[in-house]
């Protein structure tokens, strides 16, 4: 009988689903229960292929644009990332029943941007170009009222008409440290710029990054469970590398683990992005258990008890059924 080598696994906590992701997935499942299949979802409800495929199997149809909706008698759910204002207007004009599953913390950023605009300020959005959340936030205001900045160099190259009448908001899934440097660049260049009352980076992003910062320096390798198109998952991998972990990888499933790279490690950190289900963490743990004798320790940096209720349209139906 072959003796398995020992592997000390440090499980980061919190990890995996956040309240906004749970709400969005529950919204699709509840809409399917109430209205029956199919239910349409504009864009991936959350950035995780496993979750999306699971919802497809239950009757969800994912589309990128509303003109792909073939049956307008069925609901269309907007993803957790949020959408430009033009999308709900388009849905209304097409007489589509829209359910908005935008994460409330993203909605908070939208409202902040709108408030600054109403108060006459030019809004700077710190974020990554092309990400659905950024597209949605940019689409809350007229094009000439909001500017995307991605790097400190972008800040240096800005020449606003009134440097004393600026405000900034940020994407909710950014690296805490990157955002800190961007805010420093903004406040240095524009001392009178107005920021959020509370930071825009969501609690789940912050908590998951803090746990990785604690684990990354003391392990030989760290795995982030999540999809490659998930912003918060990509940031966790970057945080691990910056925190001193020489081998950090982002994987969706156990099949994605490059086993030759992990053949000689004695310590391993594991976390999961906010859109990754715990079942995938368990799958990867099982795969390591086939090769190693695991000694598992949980490293917790925060307790999460945040809960967001379902979108209003689904709450009303549920309430009427009681």
GROMACS .gro file of C-alpha atoms in nm:
model
  322
    1UNK     CA    1   0.000   0.000   0.000
    2UNK     CA    2   0.140   0.337  -0.105
    3UNK     CA    3   0.175   0.589   0.176
    4UNK     CA    4   0.035   0.925   0.073
    5UNK     CA    5   0.246   1.233   0.148
    6UNK     CA    6   0.094   1.475   0.398
    7UNK     CA    7  -0.050   1.804   0.272
    8UNK     CA    8  -0.145   2.084   0.510
    9UNK     CA    9  -0.443   2.265   0.356
   10UNK     CA   10  -0.535   2.613   0.473
   11UNK     CA   11  -0.897   2.688   0.380
   12UNK     CA   12  -0.960   3.061   0.352
   13UNK     CA   13  -1.277   3.193   0.515
   14UNK     CA   14  -1.489   3.363   0.407
   15UNK     CA   15  -1.482   3.218   0.055
   16UNK     CA   16  -1.732   3.145  -0.220
   17UNK     CA   17  -2.082   3.282  -0.262
   18UNK     CA   18  -2.161   3.631  -0.136
   19UNK     CA   19  -2.510   3.761  -0.057
   20UNK     CA   20  -2.547   3.932  -0.396
   21UNK     CA   21  -2.464   3.611  -0.583
   22UNK     CA   22  -2.702   3.404  -0.368
   23UNK     CA   23  -2.978   3.658  -0.436
   24UNK     CA   24  -2.918   3.653  -0.812
   25UNK     CA   25  -2.916   3.272  -0.839
   26UNK     CA   26  -3.221   3.246  -0.614
   27UNK     CA   27  -3.396   3.501  -0.838
   28UNK     CA   28  -3.351   3.280  -1.145
   29UNK     CA   29  -3.464   2.967  -0.960
   30UNK     CA   30  -3.766   3.142  -0.808
   31UNK     CA   31  -3.864   3.288  -1.147
   32UNK     CA   32  -3.845   2.937  -1.296
   33UNK     CA   33  -4.062   2.805  -1.013
   34UNK     CA   34  -4.324   3.078  -1.054
   35UNK     CA   35  -4.329   3.121  -1.431
   36UNK     CA   36  -4.196   2.788  -1.555
   37UNK     CA   37  -3.927   2.737  -1.816
   38UNK     CA   38  -3.793   2.911  -2.004
   39UNK     CA   39  -3.681   3.216  -1.812
   40UNK     CA   40  -3.438   3.445  -1.991
   41UNK     CA   41  -3.127   3.591  -1.829
   42UNK     CA   42  -2.942   3.883  -1.984
   43UNK     CA   43  -2.569   3.805  -1.956
   44UNK     CA   44  -2.434   3.537  -1.719
   45UNK     CA   45  -2.629   3.580  -1.396
   46UNK     CA   46  -2.293   3.552  -1.215
   47UNK     CA   47  -1.953   3.480  -1.363
   48UNK     CA   48  -1.928   3.108  -1.302
   49UNK     CA   49  -1.967   2.850  -1.579
   50UNK     CA   50  -2.073   2.573  -1.338
   51UNK     CA   51  -2.356   2.789  -1.201
   52UNK     CA   52  -2.465   2.900  -1.548
   53UNK     CA   53  -2.472   2.544  -1.684
   54UNK     CA   54  -2.672   2.431  -1.381
   55UNK     CA   55  -2.934   2.701  -1.440
   56UNK     CA   56  -2.947   2.619  -1.813
   57UNK     CA   57  -3.030   2.260  -1.720
   58UNK     CA   58  -3.324   2.390  -1.514
   59UNK     CA   59  -3.462   2.596  -1.803
   60UNK     CA   60  -3.280   2.931  -1.801
   61UNK     CA   61  -3.185   3.074  -2.140
   62UNK     CA   62  -2.891   3.314  -2.138
   63UNK     CA   63  -2.882   3.598  -2.390
   64UNK     CA   64  -2.655   3.897  -2.438
   65UNK     CA   65  -2.915   4.133  -2.587
   66UNK     CA   66  -3.291   4.166  -2.552
   67UNK     CA   67  -3.353   4.110  -2.923
   68UNK     CA   68  -3.245   3.748  -2.863
   69UNK     CA   69  -3.552   3.692  -2.642
   70UNK     CA   70  -3.786   3.477  -2.850
   71UNK     CA   71  -4.079   3.457  -2.607
   72UNK     CA   72  -4.158   3.802  -2.465
   73UNK     CA   73  -4.430   3.656  -2.242
   74UNK     CA   74  -4.151   3.513  -2.026
   75UNK     CA   75  -3.950   3.714  -1.769
   76UNK     CA   76  -3.604   3.848  -1.844
   77UNK     CA   77  -3.368   3.872  -1.547
   78UNK     CA   78  -3.086   4.126  -1.539
   79UNK     CA   79  -2.761   3.987  -1.397
   80UNK     CA   80  -2.602   4.071  -1.062
   81UNK     CA   81  -2.352   4.301  -1.238
   82UNK     CA   82  -2.615   4.563  -1.323
   83UNK     CA   83  -2.716   4.713  -1.657
   84UNK     CA   84  -2.713   5.056  -1.825
   85UNK     CA   85  -3.034   5.258  -1.787
   86UNK     CA   86  -3.108   5.201  -2.155
   87UNK     CA   87  -3.171   4.828  -2.097
   88UNK     CA   88  -3.478   4.854  -1.868
   89UNK     CA   89  -3.617   5.122  -2.102
   90UNK     CA   90  -3.567   4.889  -2.397
   91UNK     CA   91  -3.737   4.606  -2.207
   92UNK     CA   92  -4.033   4.832  -2.129
   93UNK     CA   93  -4.067   4.936  -2.493
   94UNK     CA   94  -4.071   4.569  -2.594
   95UNK     CA   95  -4.331   4.498  -2.321
   96UNK     CA   96  -4.091   4.252  -2.157
   97UNK     CA   97  -4.141   4.165  -1.790
   98UNK     CA   98  -3.797   4.248  -1.647
   99UNK     CA   99  -3.667   4.135  -1.309
  100UNK     CA  100  -3.363   4.325  -1.186
  101UNK     CA  101  -3.120   4.101  -0.995
  102UNK     CA  102  -2.849   4.369  -0.973
  103UNK     CA  103  -2.652   4.330  -0.651
  104UNK     CA  104  -2.773   4.596  -0.404
  105UNK     CA  105  -2.411   4.702  -0.350
  106UNK     CA  106  -2.378   4.773  -0.723
  107UNK     CA  107  -2.708   4.963  -0.712
  108UNK     CA  108  -2.557   5.170  -0.430
  109UNK     CA  109  -2.275   5.276  -0.665
  110UNK     CA  110  -2.529   5.364  -0.936
  111UNK     CA  111  -2.718   5.587  -0.694
  112UNK     CA  112  -2.399   5.756  -0.576
  113UNK     CA  113  -2.304   5.834  -0.936
  114UNK     CA  114  -2.651   5.972  -1.008
  115UNK     CA  115  -2.645   6.188  -0.696
  116UNK     CA  116  -2.307   6.339  -0.788
  117UNK     CA  117  -2.436   6.408  -1.139
  118UNK     CA  118  -2.746   6.582  -1.005
  119UNK     CA  119  -2.520   6.796  -0.787
  120UNK     CA  120  -2.329   6.905  -1.096
  121UNK     CA  121  -2.012   6.702  -1.049
  122UNK     CA  122  -1.819   6.517  -1.319
  123UNK     CA  123  -1.795   6.153  -1.208
  124UNK     CA  124  -1.480   5.941  -1.238
  125UNK     CA  125  -1.534   5.564  -1.229
  126UNK     CA  126  -1.243   5.347  -1.113
  127UNK     CA  127  -1.277   5.009  -1.280
  128UNK     CA  128  -1.185   4.770  -1.561
  129UNK     CA  129  -1.302   4.855  -1.913
  130UNK     CA  130  -1.549   4.611  -2.061
  131UNK     CA  131  -1.652   4.444  -1.736
  132UNK     CA  132  -2.035   4.420  -1.724
  133UNK     CA  133  -2.049   4.606  -1.392
  134UNK     CA  134  -1.846   4.893  -1.536
  135UNK     CA  135  -2.061   4.899  -1.852
  136UNK     CA  136  -2.369   4.918  -1.631
  137UNK     CA  137  -2.233   5.198  -1.411
  138UNK     CA  138  -2.113   5.403  -1.709
  139UNK     CA  139  -2.463   5.364  -1.852
  140UNK     CA  140  -2.628   5.534  -1.555
  141UNK     CA  141  -2.520   5.879  -1.673
  142UNK     CA  142  -2.487   6.070  -2.000
  143UNK     CA  143  -2.157   5.986  -2.174
  144UNK     CA  144  -2.000   6.326  -2.113
  145UNK     CA  145  -2.077   6.310  -1.740
  146UNK     CA  146  -1.873   6.004  -1.638
  147UNK     CA  147  -1.515   5.900  -1.721
  148UNK     CA  148  -1.355   5.559  -1.667
  149UNK     CA  149  -1.007   5.560  -1.511
  150UNK     CA  150  -0.812   5.234  -1.483
  151UNK     CA  151  -0.457   5.334  -1.383
  152UNK     CA  152  -0.274   5.615  -1.201
  153UNK     CA  153  -0.149   5.718  -1.548
  154UNK     CA  154  -0.510   5.767  -1.657
  155UNK     CA  155  -0.553   6.002  -1.361
  156UNK     CA  156  -0.243   6.201  -1.457
  157UNK     CA  157  -0.372   6.240  -1.811
  158UNK     CA  158  -0.709   6.380  -1.705
  159UNK     CA  159  -0.784   6.744  -1.781
  160UNK     CA  160  -1.138   6.812  -1.656
  161UNK     CA  161  -1.299   7.151  -1.715
  162UNK     CA  162  -1.345   7.207  -1.340
  163UNK     CA  163  -1.093   7.028  -1.118
  164UNK     CA  164  -1.281   7.141  -0.809
  165UNK     CA  165  -1.609   6.981  -0.908
  166UNK     CA  166  -1.528   6.610  -0.932
  167UNK     CA  167  -1.642   6.291  -0.760
  168UNK     CA  168  -1.540   5.927  -0.789
  169UNK     CA  169  -1.704   5.586  -0.752
  170UNK     CA  170  -1.546   5.243  -0.796
  171UNK     CA  171  -1.627   4.899  -0.930
  172UNK     CA  172  -1.722   4.676  -0.636
  173UNK     CA  173  -1.488   4.383  -0.717
  174UNK     CA  174  -1.150   4.554  -0.744
  175UNK     CA  175  -0.833   4.477  -0.553
  176UNK     CA  176  -0.846   4.668  -0.225
  177UNK     CA  177  -0.479   4.766  -0.259
  178UNK     CA  178  -0.510   4.873  -0.624
  179UNK     CA  179  -0.812   5.084  -0.538
  180UNK     CA  180  -0.625   5.243  -0.249
  181UNK     CA  181  -0.346   5.350  -0.487
  182UNK     CA  182  -0.602   5.482  -0.737
  183UNK     CA  183  -0.781   5.682  -0.469
  184UNK     CA  184  -0.443   5.819  -0.354
  185UNK     CA  185  -0.367   5.924  -0.712
  186UNK     CA  186  -0.707   6.089  -0.747
  187UNK     CA  187  -0.689   6.280  -0.420
  188UNK     CA  188  -0.332   6.389  -0.488
  189UNK     CA  189  -0.418   6.523  -0.833
  190UNK     CA  190  -0.760   6.659  -0.735
  191UNK     CA  191  -0.755   6.749  -0.363
  192UNK     CA  192  -1.120   6.856  -0.364
  193UNK     CA  193  -1.258   6.540  -0.525
  194UNK     CA  194  -1.557   6.389  -0.344
  195UNK     CA  195  -1.551   6.018  -0.260
  196UNK     CA  196  -1.814   5.771  -0.138
  197UNK     CA  197  -1.944   5.801   0.218
  198UNK     CA  198  -1.846   5.436   0.253
  199UNK     CA  199  -1.608   5.263   0.016
  200UNK     CA  200  -1.764   5.100  -0.287
  201UNK     CA  201  -1.562   4.777  -0.280
  202UNK     CA  202  -1.808   4.524  -0.146
  203UNK     CA  203  -1.767   4.354   0.192
  204UNK     CA  204  -1.726   4.011   0.028
  205UNK     CA  205  -1.442   4.125  -0.199
  206UNK     CA  206  -1.262   4.283   0.097
  207UNK     CA  207  -1.310   3.982   0.327
  208UNK     CA  208  -1.193   3.726   0.070
  209UNK     CA  209  -0.884   3.931  -0.011
  210UNK     CA  210  -0.798   3.968   0.358
  211UNK     CA  211  -0.812   3.591   0.411
  212UNK     CA  212  -0.585   3.534   0.109
  213UNK     CA  213  -0.337   3.792   0.240
  214UNK     CA  214  -0.309   3.597   0.563
  215UNK     CA  215  -0.268   3.255   0.400
  216UNK     CA  216  -0.061   3.332   0.087
  217UNK     CA  217   0.273   3.408   0.262
  218UNK     CA  218   0.277   3.077   0.451
  219UNK     CA  219   0.189   2.824   0.178
  220UNK     CA  220   0.377   2.667  -0.112
  221UNK     CA  221   0.081   2.719  -0.344
  222UNK     CA  222  -0.267   2.871  -0.346
  223UNK     CA  223  -0.570   2.779  -0.555
  224UNK     CA  224  -0.852   3.021  -0.629
  225UNK     CA  225  -1.169   2.838  -0.731
  226UNK     CA  226  -1.357   3.047  -0.985
  227UNK     CA  227  -1.411   3.132  -1.351
  228UNK     CA  228  -1.152   3.314  -1.558
  229UNK     CA  229  -1.405   3.588  -1.644
  230UNK     CA  230  -1.479   3.656  -1.276
  231UNK     CA  231  -1.322   3.986  -1.171
  232UNK     CA  232  -1.321   3.912  -0.797
  233UNK     CA  233  -1.164   3.569  -0.859
  234UNK     CA  234  -0.888   3.716  -1.077
  235UNK     CA  235  -0.817   3.974  -0.807
  236UNK     CA  236  -0.779   3.695  -0.545
  237UNK     CA  237  -0.510   3.531  -0.757
  238UNK     CA  238  -0.330   3.866  -0.795
  239UNK     CA  239  -0.354   3.933  -0.420
  240UNK     CA  240  -0.202   3.589  -0.348
  241UNK     CA  241   0.092   3.659  -0.579
  242UNK     CA  242   0.151   4.004  -0.433
  243UNK     CA  243   0.135   3.860  -0.083
  244UNK     CA  244   0.427   3.629  -0.151
  245UNK     CA  245   0.276   3.309  -0.291
  246UNK     CA  246   0.501   3.184  -0.572
  247UNK     CA  247   0.244   2.944  -0.719
  248UNK     CA  248  -0.110   3.080  -0.746
  249UNK     CA  249  -0.362   2.945  -0.993
  250UNK     CA  250  -0.725   3.017  -1.082
  251UNK     CA  251  -0.919   2.697  -1.157
  252UNK     CA  252  -1.284   2.621  -1.220
  253UNK     CA  253  -1.283   2.246  -1.156
  254UNK     CA  254  -1.050   1.974  -1.027
  255UNK     CA  255  -0.982   1.878  -1.390
  256UNK     CA  256  -0.813   2.217  -1.437
  257UNK     CA  257  -0.547   2.159  -1.169
  258UNK     CA  258  -0.198   2.128  -1.321
  259UNK     CA  259  -0.097   1.832  -1.109
  260UNK     CA  260   0.269   1.833  -1.214
  261UNK     CA  261   0.303   2.180  -1.058
  262UNK     CA  262   0.146   2.061  -0.731
  263UNK     CA  263   0.338   1.735  -0.697
  264UNK     CA  264   0.600   1.851  -0.446
  265UNK     CA  265   0.411   2.093  -0.221
  266UNK     CA  266   0.355   2.039   0.151
  267UNK     CA  267   0.124   2.335   0.219
  268UNK     CA  268  -0.169   2.460   0.009
  269UNK     CA  269  -0.412   2.748   0.044
  270UNK     CA  270  -0.760   2.726  -0.109
  271UNK     CA  271  -1.015   3.002  -0.155
  272UNK     CA  272  -1.308   3.065  -0.388
  273UNK     CA  273  -1.435   3.373  -0.566
  274UNK     CA  274  -1.768   3.524  -0.465
  275UNK     CA  275  -1.946   3.354  -0.757
  276UNK     CA  276  -1.799   3.004  -0.701
  277UNK     CA  277  -2.014   2.739  -0.526
  278UNK     CA  278  -1.873   2.542  -0.234
  279UNK     CA  279  -1.936   2.213  -0.417
  280UNK     CA  280  -1.642   2.300  -0.648
  281UNK     CA  281  -1.415   2.359  -0.348
  282UNK     CA  282  -1.519   2.016  -0.217
  283UNK     CA  283  -1.450   1.859  -0.557
  284UNK     CA  284  -1.097   1.999  -0.559
  285UNK     CA  285  -1.039   1.894  -0.198
  286UNK     CA  286  -1.147   1.540  -0.290
  287UNK     CA  287  -0.903   1.539  -0.582
  288UNK     CA  288  -0.616   1.638  -0.353
  289UNK     CA  289  -0.729   1.378  -0.097
  290UNK     CA  290  -0.677   1.108  -0.361
  291UNK     CA  291  -0.311   1.210  -0.382
  292UNK     CA  292  -0.233   1.335  -0.031
  293UNK     CA  293  -0.321   1.276   0.331
  294UNK     CA  294  -0.488   1.608   0.407
  295UNK     CA  295  -0.451   1.805   0.728
  296UNK     CA  296  -0.713   2.078   0.696
  297UNK     CA  297  -0.717   2.407   0.885
  298UNK     CA  298  -0.960   2.694   0.834
  299UNK     CA  299  -0.819   3.046   0.845
  300UNK     CA  300  -1.102   3.291   0.912
  301UNK     CA  301  -1.071   3.668   0.898
  302UNK     CA  302  -1.439   3.770   0.919
  303UNK     CA  303  -1.789   3.639   0.989
  304UNK     CA  304  -2.042   3.712   0.716
  305UNK     CA  305  -2.413   3.730   0.791
  306UNK     CA  306  -2.526   3.963   0.510
  307UNK     CA  307  -2.858   3.876   0.345
  308UNK     CA  308  -3.031   4.049   0.053
  309UNK     CA  309  -3.402   3.982  -0.015
  310UNK     CA  310  -3.520   3.870  -0.358
  311UNK     CA  311  -3.604   4.133  -0.624
  312UNK     CA  312  -3.934   4.309  -0.552
  313UNK     CA  313  -4.138   4.135  -0.825
  314UNK     CA  314  -4.049   3.790  -0.688
  315UNK     CA  315  -4.104   3.892  -0.324
  316UNK     CA  316  -4.460   4.004  -0.405
  317UNK     CA  317  -4.550   3.667  -0.557
  318UNK     CA  318  -4.393   3.478  -0.267
  319UNK     CA  319  -4.583   3.694  -0.017
  320UNK     CA  320  -4.914   3.628  -0.196
  321UNK     CA  321  -4.856   3.254  -0.173
  322UNK     CA  322  -4.828   3.257   0.206
   0.00000   0.00000   0.00000
